[in-house]
Coordinates of C-alpha atoms in Angstrom, one line a residue:
M1 CA 0.0 -0.1 0.0
S2 CA 1.6 3.3 -1.1
V3 CA 2.2 6.2 1.2
P4 CA 0.0 8.7 -0.7
L5 CA -3.1 6.3 -0.4
R6 CA -2.4 5.7 3.3
A7 CA -2.5 9.6 3.8
V8 CA -5.8 9.8 1.8
Q9 CA -7.1 7.0 3.9
L10 CA -6.0 8.8 7.0
N11 CA -7.7 11.8 5.9
E12 CA -10.9 10.0 5.6
A13 CA -10.6 8.6 9.1
N14 CA -9.9 12.0 10.4
A15 CA -12.9 13.5 8.6
F16 CA -15.3 10.7 9.8
L17 CA -14.2 10.8 13.4
K18 CA -14.6 14.7 13.5
K19 CA -18.0 14.4 11.8
H20 CA -19.2 11.5 14.4
P21 CA -17.6 12.6 17.9
E22 CA -20.1 10.3 19.4
V23 CA -18.7 7.2 17.9
L24 CA -17.2 4.9 20.6
Y25 CA -16.3 1.8 18.7
V26 CA -15.5 0.6 15.1
D27 CA -16.1 -2.9 13.8
L28 CA -13.4 -4.1 11.3
L29 CA -15.3 -6.3 8.8
I30 CA -14.2 -8.9 6.3
A31 CA -16.4 -11.3 4.4
D32 CA -15.4 -14.9 4.3
M33 CA -16.0 -17.7 1.7
N34 CA -19.5 -18.0 2.5
G35 CA -20.0 -14.4 2.7
V36 CA -20.3 -14.5 6.5
V37 CA -18.9 -11.2 8.0
R38 CA -16.0 -11.6 10.5
G39 CA -13.6 -9.3 12.0
K40 CA -12.7 -7.3 15.2
R41 CA -14.1 -4.4 17.2
I42 CA -11.9 -1.7 18.2
E43 CA -12.2 1.6 20.2
R44 CA -12.2 4.8 18.2
T45 CA -8.6 5.9 19.3
S46 CA -7.1 2.8 17.5
L47 CA -8.7 3.8 14.0
H48 CA -5.6 5.6 12.9
K49 CA -3.3 2.6 13.8
V50 CA -5.5 0.4 11.6
Y51 CA -5.2 3.0 8.7
E52 CA -1.5 3.1 9.1
K53 CA -0.7 -0.4 9.9
G54 CA -3.7 -2.7 9.2
I55 CA -4.7 -5.5 11.5
N56 CA -3.7 -9.2 11.8
L57 CA -6.0 -12.1 11.2
P58 CA -5.4 -15.5 10.4
A59 CA -5.2 -16.7 6.9
S60 CA -7.5 -19.6 7.8
L61 CA -10.4 -17.1 8.1
F62 CA -10.8 -18.1 4.4
A63 CA -10.8 -21.7 5.1
L64 CA -13.9 -21.7 7.5
D65 CA -17.0 -23.8 6.8
I66 CA -20.4 -22.7 7.5
N67 CA -20.2 -23.3 11.1
G68 CA -16.9 -21.3 11.5
S69 CA -14.6 -24.2 11.8
T70 CA -11.3 -24.4 9.9
V71 CA -11.3 -27.0 7.3
E72 CA -7.8 -28.4 7.5
S73 CA -7.7 -30.0 4.1
T74 CA -7.4 -26.5 2.5
G75 CA -3.9 -26.3 3.9
L76 CA -4.6 -22.8 5.4
G77 CA -4.9 -23.9 9.1
L78 CA -2.4 -25.9 11.0
D79 CA -0.4 -26.7 7.9
I80 CA 1.0 -23.1 8.0
G81 CA 0.9 -22.8 11.9
D82 CA -2.5 -20.9 11.5
A83 CA -0.4 -17.8 10.6
D84 CA -1.7 -14.4 10.4
R85 CA -1.8 -12.2 7.3
I86 CA -2.5 -8.4 7.4
C87 CA -5.8 -6.7 6.5
Y88 CA -6.2 -3.2 5.2
P89 CA -9.1 -0.7 5.1
I90 CA -11.1 -0.5 1.9
P91 CA -11.6 3.2 1.1
G92 CA -14.9 4.5 1.3
T93 CA -16.5 1.9 3.5
L94 CA -16.3 3.8 6.9
S95 CA -19.9 4.4 7.9
I96 CA -22.0 4.4 11.1
E97 CA -24.0 1.4 12.3
P98 CA -27.4 2.9 12.8
W99 CA -28.8 -0.1 14.8
Q100 CA -26.3 0.2 17.6
K101 CA -27.2 1.6 21.1
R102 CA -23.6 2.5 21.8
P103 CA -22.5 4.7 18.8
T104 CA -20.5 2.2 16.6
A105 CA -18.9 2.6 13.2
Q106 CA -17.9 -0.2 10.6
L107 CA -15.2 -0.5 8.0
L108 CA -14.7 -3.3 5.5
M109 CA -11.3 -4.7 5.2
T110 CA -9.3 -6.9 2.7
M111 CA -6.6 -9.5 3.4
H112 CA -2.8 -9.2 2.1
E113 CA 0.2 -11.1 2.3
I114 CA 2.6 -9.5 5.0
E115 CA 4.7 -8.4 2.2
G116 CA 1.7 -6.5 0.7
E117 CA 0.4 -8.5 -2.1
P118 CA -3.3 -9.3 -1.9
F119 CA -3.9 -12.7 -0.4
F120 CA -5.2 -15.0 -3.1
A121 CA -7.9 -16.6 -0.9
D122 CA -9.8 -13.5 -0.2
P123 CA -12.9 -13.6 -2.3
R124 CA -12.6 -9.9 -3.0
E125 CA -9.3 -10.6 -4.5
V126 CA -10.5 -13.3 -6.6
L127 CA -13.0 -11.0 -8.3
A128 CA -10.4 -8.3 -8.6
N129 CA -8.3 -10.9 -10.7
V130 CA -11.2 -11.3 -13.1
V131 CA -12.0 -7.4 -13.3
R132 CA -8.4 -6.7 -14.3
K133 CA -8.9 -8.8 -17.5
F134 CA -11.6 -6.3 -18.4
D135 CA -9.3 -3.5 -17.5
E136 CA -6.9 -4.8 -20.0
L137 CA -9.6 -4.5 -22.7
G138 CA -10.4 -0.9 -21.8
L139 CA -13.9 -2.0 -20.5
T140 CA -15.7 -0.9 -17.5
I141 CA -18.2 -3.1 -15.8
C142 CA -21.5 -1.6 -14.3
A143 CA -23.5 -4.0 -12.0
A144 CA -26.3 -4.1 -9.5
F145 CA -27.8 -6.7 -7.3
E146 CA -31.4 -7.7 -6.3
L147 CA -31.3 -9.2 -2.9
E148 CA -34.4 -11.5 -1.7
F149 CA -34.8 -12.4 2.1
Y150 CA -37.6 -13.4 4.4
L151 CA -38.4 -11.6 7.7
I152 CA -39.0 -14.5 10.1
D153 CA -40.2 -14.9 13.7
Q154 CA -37.4 -14.7 16.5
D155 CA -39.1 -17.8 17.9
N156 CA -38.8 -20.8 15.7
V157 CA -41.4 -24.0 15.9
N158 CA -39.4 -27.1 16.5
G159 CA -36.3 -25.5 15.1
R160 CA -38.1 -24.3 11.8
P161 CA -38.9 -20.7 10.8
Q162 CA -42.2 -19.1 10.7
S163 CA -43.4 -15.7 9.6
P164 CA -43.4 -13.0 12.1
R165 CA -46.8 -11.4 13.5
S166 CA -47.4 -8.1 11.5
P167 CA -46.8 -5.1 13.9
V168 CA -49.8 -3.6 12.3
S169 CA -52.5 -6.3 12.2
G170 CA -50.8 -8.8 14.6
K171 CA -51.6 -11.6 12.0
R172 CA -49.0 -13.9 10.4
P173 CA -48.9 -13.7 6.6
V174 CA -49.9 -17.0 4.9
S175 CA -50.3 -16.0 1.1
T176 CA -48.2 -15.0 -1.7
Q177 CA -49.3 -11.6 -2.7
V178 CA -46.4 -10.9 -4.8
Y179 CA -45.9 -7.1 -5.3
L180 CA -48.7 -6.1 -2.7
I181 CA -48.3 -2.8 -1.3
D182 CA -50.4 -3.6 1.7
D183 CA -47.8 -6.3 2.7
L184 CA -45.3 -3.5 2.7
D185 CA -47.4 -1.4 5.0
E186 CA -47.5 -4.5 7.4
Y187 CA -43.9 -4.1 8.2
V188 CA -43.4 -0.5 7.1
D189 CA -41.3 0.6 10.1
C190 CA -38.7 -2.2 9.5
L191 CA -38.7 -1.9 5.8
Q192 CA -38.2 2.0 5.9
D193 CA -35.6 1.6 8.5
I194 CA -33.6 -0.6 6.1
L195 CA -34.0 2.0 3.2
E196 CA -33.0 4.8 5.5
G197 CA -30.2 2.8 7.0
A198 CA -28.7 2.0 3.7
K199 CA -28.8 5.7 2.9
E200 CA -27.1 6.4 5.9
Q201 CA -24.3 4.1 5.2
G202 CA -24.0 5.0 1.6
I203 CA -25.6 1.9 0.2
P204 CA -27.4 2.7 -2.9
A205 CA -30.5 0.8 -2.2
D206 CA -33.4 2.5 -4.2
A207 CA -36.4 0.1 -3.7
I208 CA -38.0 -2.6 -1.8
V209 CA -40.8 -4.8 -3.2
K210 CA -42.9 -7.6 -1.7
E211 CA -41.8 -10.8 -3.2
S212 CA -43.4 -14.2 -4.0
A213 CA -44.0 -15.7 -0.5
P214 CA -45.3 -14.6 2.9
A215 CA -43.3 -12.0 4.4
Q216 CA -40.6 -12.2 1.6
F217 CA -39.2 -8.9 0.2
E218 CA -36.6 -8.0 -2.2
V219 CA -34.2 -4.9 -1.9
N220 CA -33.0 -3.5 -5.3
L221 CA -29.5 -1.9 -5.4
H222 CA -28.7 0.9 -7.9
H223 CA -26.1 0.1 -10.4
V224 CA -22.6 1.3 -10.0
S225 CA -19.4 1.4 -12.3
D226 CA -17.4 -0.8 -10.1
P227 CA -18.4 -4.4 -9.7
I228 CA -16.2 -4.9 -6.7
K229 CA -17.8 -2.0 -4.8
A230 CA -21.3 -3.5 -6.1
C231 CA -20.5 -6.6 -4.0
D232 CA -19.3 -4.7 -1.0
Y233 CA -22.6 -3.1 -1.0
A234 CA -24.5 -6.4 -1.2
V235 CA -22.4 -7.8 1.9
L236 CA -23.1 -4.6 3.9
L237 CA -26.7 -4.7 2.9
K238 CA -27.3 -8.3 4.2
R239 CA -25.8 -7.2 7.5
L240 CA -27.8 -4.0 7.8
V241 CA -31.0 -5.9 6.9
K242 CA -30.4 -8.5 9.7
N243 CA -29.8 -5.9 12.4
I244 CA -32.4 -3.8 11.4
A245 CA -34.8 -6.5 11.7
Y246 CA -33.5 -7.4 15.0
D247 CA -34.2 -3.8 16.3
H248 CA -37.8 -4.4 15.4
E249 CA -37.9 -7.8 17.2
M250 CA -37.9 -9.9 14.1
D251 CA -35.2 -12.1 12.5
T252 CA -34.3 -12.5 8.9
T253 CA -33.0 -15.5 6.7
F254 CA -31.2 -15.4 3.3
M255 CA -31.2 -19.1 3.3
A256 CA -31.9 -20.3 -0.4
K257 CA -34.9 -22.4 0.6
P258 CA -36.2 -21.9 4.2
Y259 CA -39.7 -23.1 3.3
P260 CA -40.9 -26.2 1.5
G261 CA -43.5 -25.2 -1.1
Q262 CA -42.5 -21.4 -1.1
A263 CA -40.3 -19.5 -3.2
G264 CA -36.7 -19.5 -2.2
N265 CA -34.4 -16.5 -1.9
G266 CA -32.4 -15.3 -5.0
L267 CA -29.7 -13.0 -5.6
H268 CA -30.0 -11.8 -9.3
V269 CA -27.3 -9.5 -10.8
H270 CA -27.5 -7.1 -13.5
I271 CA -24.4 -6.3 -15.6
S272 CA -23.6 -3.9 -18.5
I273 CA -20.3 -2.9 -19.9
L274 CA -18.8 0.4 -21.1
D275 CA -16.2 1.0 -23.5
K276 CA -13.4 3.5 -23.2
E277 CA -15.8 6.5 -24.2
G278 CA -18.4 5.4 -21.7
N279 CA -20.8 3.8 -24.3
N280 CA -22.8 0.8 -23.1
I281 CA -21.5 -2.0 -25.7
F282 CA -24.6 -4.0 -25.3
A283 CA -26.8 -1.0 -26.2
S284 CA -29.2 -1.9 -29.2
E285 CA -32.6 -1.2 -30.4
D286 CA -32.6 -4.9 -31.3
P287 CA -30.6 -7.0 -28.7
E288 CA -30.4 -10.1 -30.9
Q289 CA -28.5 -8.2 -33.5
N290 CA -25.8 -6.9 -31.0
A291 CA -22.7 -9.1 -31.3
A292 CA -21.1 -8.2 -28.0
L293 CA -24.2 -9.0 -26.0
R294 CA -24.7 -12.4 -27.8
H295 CA -21.1 -13.4 -27.3
A296 CA -21.3 -12.2 -23.6
I297 CA -24.4 -14.3 -23.0
G298 CA -22.8 -17.3 -25.0
G299 CA -19.9 -17.4 -22.6
V300 CA -22.1 -17.3 -19.4
L301 CA -24.1 -20.0 -20.9
E302 CA -21.3 -22.2 -21.9
T303 CA -19.7 -21.8 -18.5
L304 CA -22.9 -22.0 -16.4
P305 CA -22.4 -25.7 -15.2
A306 CA -19.0 -24.9 -13.9
Q307 CA -20.2 -21.5 -12.3
M308 CA -23.0 -23.4 -10.2
A309 CA -20.9 -24.2 -7.1
F310 CA -20.3 -20.5 -6.7
L311 CA -23.9 -19.5 -7.5
C312 CA -25.3 -22.1 -5.3
P313 CA -22.8 -23.1 -2.8
N314 CA -24.6 -25.0 -0.2
V315 CA -26.7 -28.3 0.1
N316 CA -29.8 -26.3 0.6
S317 CA -29.1 -24.0 -2.5
Y318 CA -30.4 -26.7 -4.8
R319 CA -33.9 -27.1 -3.2
R320 CA -34.6 -23.5 -4.5
F321 CA -35.0 -24.7 -8.1
G322 CA -38.5 -25.3 -9.8
A323 CA -40.5 -23.9 -12.6
Q324 CA -43.1 -22.5 -10.4
F325 CA -40.7 -20.4 -8.5
Y326 CA -38.9 -18.7 -11.6
V327 CA -35.5 -20.5 -10.9
P328 CA -34.0 -21.7 -14.2
N329 CA -32.5 -25.0 -14.3
S330 CA -31.0 -25.0 -17.8
P331 CA -28.4 -22.7 -19.8
S332 CA -30.9 -20.5 -21.6
W333 CA -31.6 -16.8 -22.6
G334 CA -34.3 -14.7 -23.6
I335 CA -35.5 -11.1 -24.1
D336 CA -37.6 -9.9 -21.3
N337 CA -38.5 -13.6 -20.1
R338 CA -38.2 -14.6 -16.5
T339 CA -38.1 -18.2 -17.2
V340 CA -34.5 -18.3 -18.3
A341 CA -31.1 -18.2 -16.7
V342 CA -30.0 -15.0 -18.6
R343 CA -32.6 -12.4 -19.2
V344 CA -32.2 -9.2 -21.2
P345 CA -34.6 -6.7 -19.8
T346 CA -36.4 -4.6 -22.3
G347 CA -36.5 -0.7 -22.1
S348 CA -34.5 1.9 -23.7
A349 CA -31.7 0.8 -26.2
D350 CA -29.1 2.4 -24.0
A351 CA -30.1 0.5 -20.9
V352 CA -29.6 -3.0 -22.4
R353 CA -28.1 -5.3 -20.0
I354 CA -27.6 -8.8 -18.7
E355 CA -29.8 -10.1 -15.9
H356 CA -28.2 -13.5 -14.4
R357 CA -31.1 -15.2 -12.4
V358 CA -29.4 -18.4 -11.1
A359 CA -27.8 -17.6 -7.9
G360 CA -29.3 -17.7 -4.4
A361 CA -29.1 -15.2 -1.7
D362 CA -26.8 -17.7 0.0
A363 CA -24.1 -17.1 -2.4
N364 CA -20.9 -15.0 -1.8
P365 CA -21.4 -11.8 -3.9
Y366 CA -17.8 -11.7 -4.7
L367 CA -17.6 -15.2 -5.9
L368 CA -20.9 -15.0 -7.9
M369 CA -19.8 -11.8 -9.7
A370 CA -16.3 -13.4 -10.4
S371 CA -17.9 -16.4 -12.0
V372 CA -20.4 -14.6 -14.0
L373 CA -17.8 -12.1 -15.4
A374 CA -15.4 -14.8 -16.2
G375 CA -18.2 -16.4 -18.5
I376 CA -18.7 -12.8 -20.0
H377 CA -15.0 -12.3 -20.7
H378 CA -14.7 -15.9 -22.1
G379 CA -17.7 -15.1 -24.5
L380 CA -16.5 -11.8 -25.7
T381 CA -12.9 -12.9 -26.4
N382 CA -13.9 -16.1 -28.2
Q383 CA -17.0 -14.9 -29.9
I384 CA -19.3 -17.6 -28.5
E385 CA -22.7 -17.7 -30.0
P386 CA -25.6 -18.4 -27.4
G387 CA -28.2 -19.9 -29.9
A388 CA -31.6 -18.4 -30.4
P389 CA -33.5 -16.8 -27.4
V390 CA -36.3 -18.7 -25.8
E391 CA -39.7 -17.4 -26.3
G392 CA -42.3 -18.5 -23.9
N393 CA -41.8 -20.9 -21.2
S394 CA -38.4 -22.1 -20.8
Y395 CA -39.1 -25.2 -18.6
E396 CA -41.4 -26.5 -21.2
Q397 CA -38.8 -26.3 -23.9
N398 CA -35.5 -27.1 -22.0
E399 CA -34.8 -30.2 -19.9
Q400 CA -33.2 -29.7 -16.6
S401 CA -29.4 -30.0 -17.5
L402 CA -27.7 -27.7 -14.8
P403 CA -26.0 -29.4 -11.8
N404 CA -28.8 -30.0 -9.2
N405 CA -26.7 -31.0 -6.2
L406 CA -23.7 -29.6 -4.5
R407 CA -21.5 -32.6 -5.4
D408 CA -22.2 -32.5 -9.1
A409 CA -21.7 -28.7 -9.0
L410 CA -18.2 -29.0 -7.3
R411 CA -17.0 -31.6 -9.8
E412 CA -18.1 -29.3 -12.7
L413 CA -16.1 -26.5 -11.1
D414 CA -12.9 -28.7 -10.3
D415 CA -12.8 -29.9 -14.0
S416 CA -13.3 -26.6 -15.7
E417 CA -10.4 -25.6 -17.9
V418 CA -12.1 -22.2 -18.5
M419 CA -12.9 -21.5 -14.9
A420 CA -9.3 -22.2 -14.0
R421 CA -8.1 -19.5 -16.5
Y422 CA -10.0 -16.9 -14.6
I423 CA -10.0 -18.1 -10.9
D424 CA -6.7 -19.2 -9.4
P425 CA -6.7 -23.1 -9.3
L426 CA -5.3 -22.7 -5.8
Y427 CA -8.5 -21.0 -4.8
I428 CA -10.7 -23.4 -6.3
D429 CA -8.9 -26.1 -4.5
V430 CA -9.6 -24.3 -1.2
F431 CA -13.3 -23.6 -2.2
V432 CA -13.8 -27.2 -3.2
A433 CA -12.2 -28.6 0.0
C434 CA -14.5 -26.6 2.2
K435 CA -17.6 -27.4 0.4
E436 CA -16.7 -31.2 0.3
S437 CA -16.1 -31.0 4.0
E438 CA -19.5 -29.6 4.6
L439 CA -21.2 -31.9 2.2
A440 CA -19.4 -35.1 4.1
E441 CA -20.8 -33.9 7.4
F442 CA -24.4 -33.4 5.9
E443 CA -24.3 -36.8 4.4
N444 CA -23.1 -38.2 7.5
S445 CA -26.0 -36.9 9.6
I446 CA -29.5 -38.8 9.9
S447 CA -32.5 -36.7 9.1
D448 CA -35.8 -36.6 11.0
L449 CA -37.5 -37.9 7.9
E450 CA -35.2 -40.9 7.8
Y451 CA -36.3 -41.8 11.4
N452 CA -39.8 -41.4 10.5
W453 CA -39.8 -43.6 7.5
Y454 CA -37.5 -46.3 8.6
L455 CA -37.3 -46.6 12.5
H456 CA -40.2 -48.7 13.0
T457 CA -40.9 -49.8 9.5
V458 CA -38.0 -51.9 8.1

């Protein structure tokens, strides 16, 4: 990290502390492989030291399973003495945590080697490596996420979630009621606090809509011309939503499929690309005739099977798929068609973009973005044609062909020569090792259904 950059960051810290003399603590945050935020809490008097020297955290932070335990087969734990690396602040991410009773700020961090090079297993650096390939072509990526979640009751029923009682009517919602404004009103204080909290933190959340299940909502983020920053916003938005809900005596879940028979939680991403003059290379009155758009889609669809482990990284992720829930299960694309994997929204010619609709809300945004951009770059540089767009119901025209379980998805990723050109094979090895460890633990467990079926019947 250069001295001028450190000086700029120190100025950022000084200005923030001067503006917020009430702040007592600062949470130093870093997102692990699962997108779970971890880190340290410091007193405000230590903030300058963090900007000057960083903080130490173990490299094994990026070898943690979903339960926060180190997966030793990654080689990032005891094999290297559980050694530390150094984490530096990400400029522009210092903000207030509006839900805290004791005034507290937060700051995103990214991990580096002790010598200063970015640490290969930080998902933010995984994405940065893919973005650099677009930089070499003189292309700028604009991106925005749509994040779905459920509000749930703080009290579960036999370990399973239930919808929270409305603060307005006192009733639990039971019907779908997609886009219903009245359902927004039922939880208006919580939802408005989310939007206002996002504004206070500089997160460009511009809308909340009622989604396709009881107490399910979606927050739309405005596009930004920096895909890494778009992912930072998504990570911080998740944390904000969870904590604002706690303030309103509710809980949340971003689990891909929390309820059988109801829609899962998705994480759609919209992407457009600008040339050196700032023109959208996908812009067209007739998207089918735009070669850059076709090639980008062609690359995404060709690599989609190998992307699946990053898009759907958990056992539960694959329960989300189904035609009735608008979750695509084949490599397909279409114009303004929500039954396909890659949708091209209609509107003005200048706003033509790709909407990638496969990932669940349980995905790590950095790894999701990295895999999708890898597909786009692959398609652009190899001029891959996507075939004809789907018109009508894709589920009736295309058989399920994407991996429908985590084990197959990991095999596709591990065997992909294309993905290995974009994402460091060493990182793929770490990711696969962590997920195979989780999968083994899951498969060694015995479910309630197995006891119900077999305990007294065989």
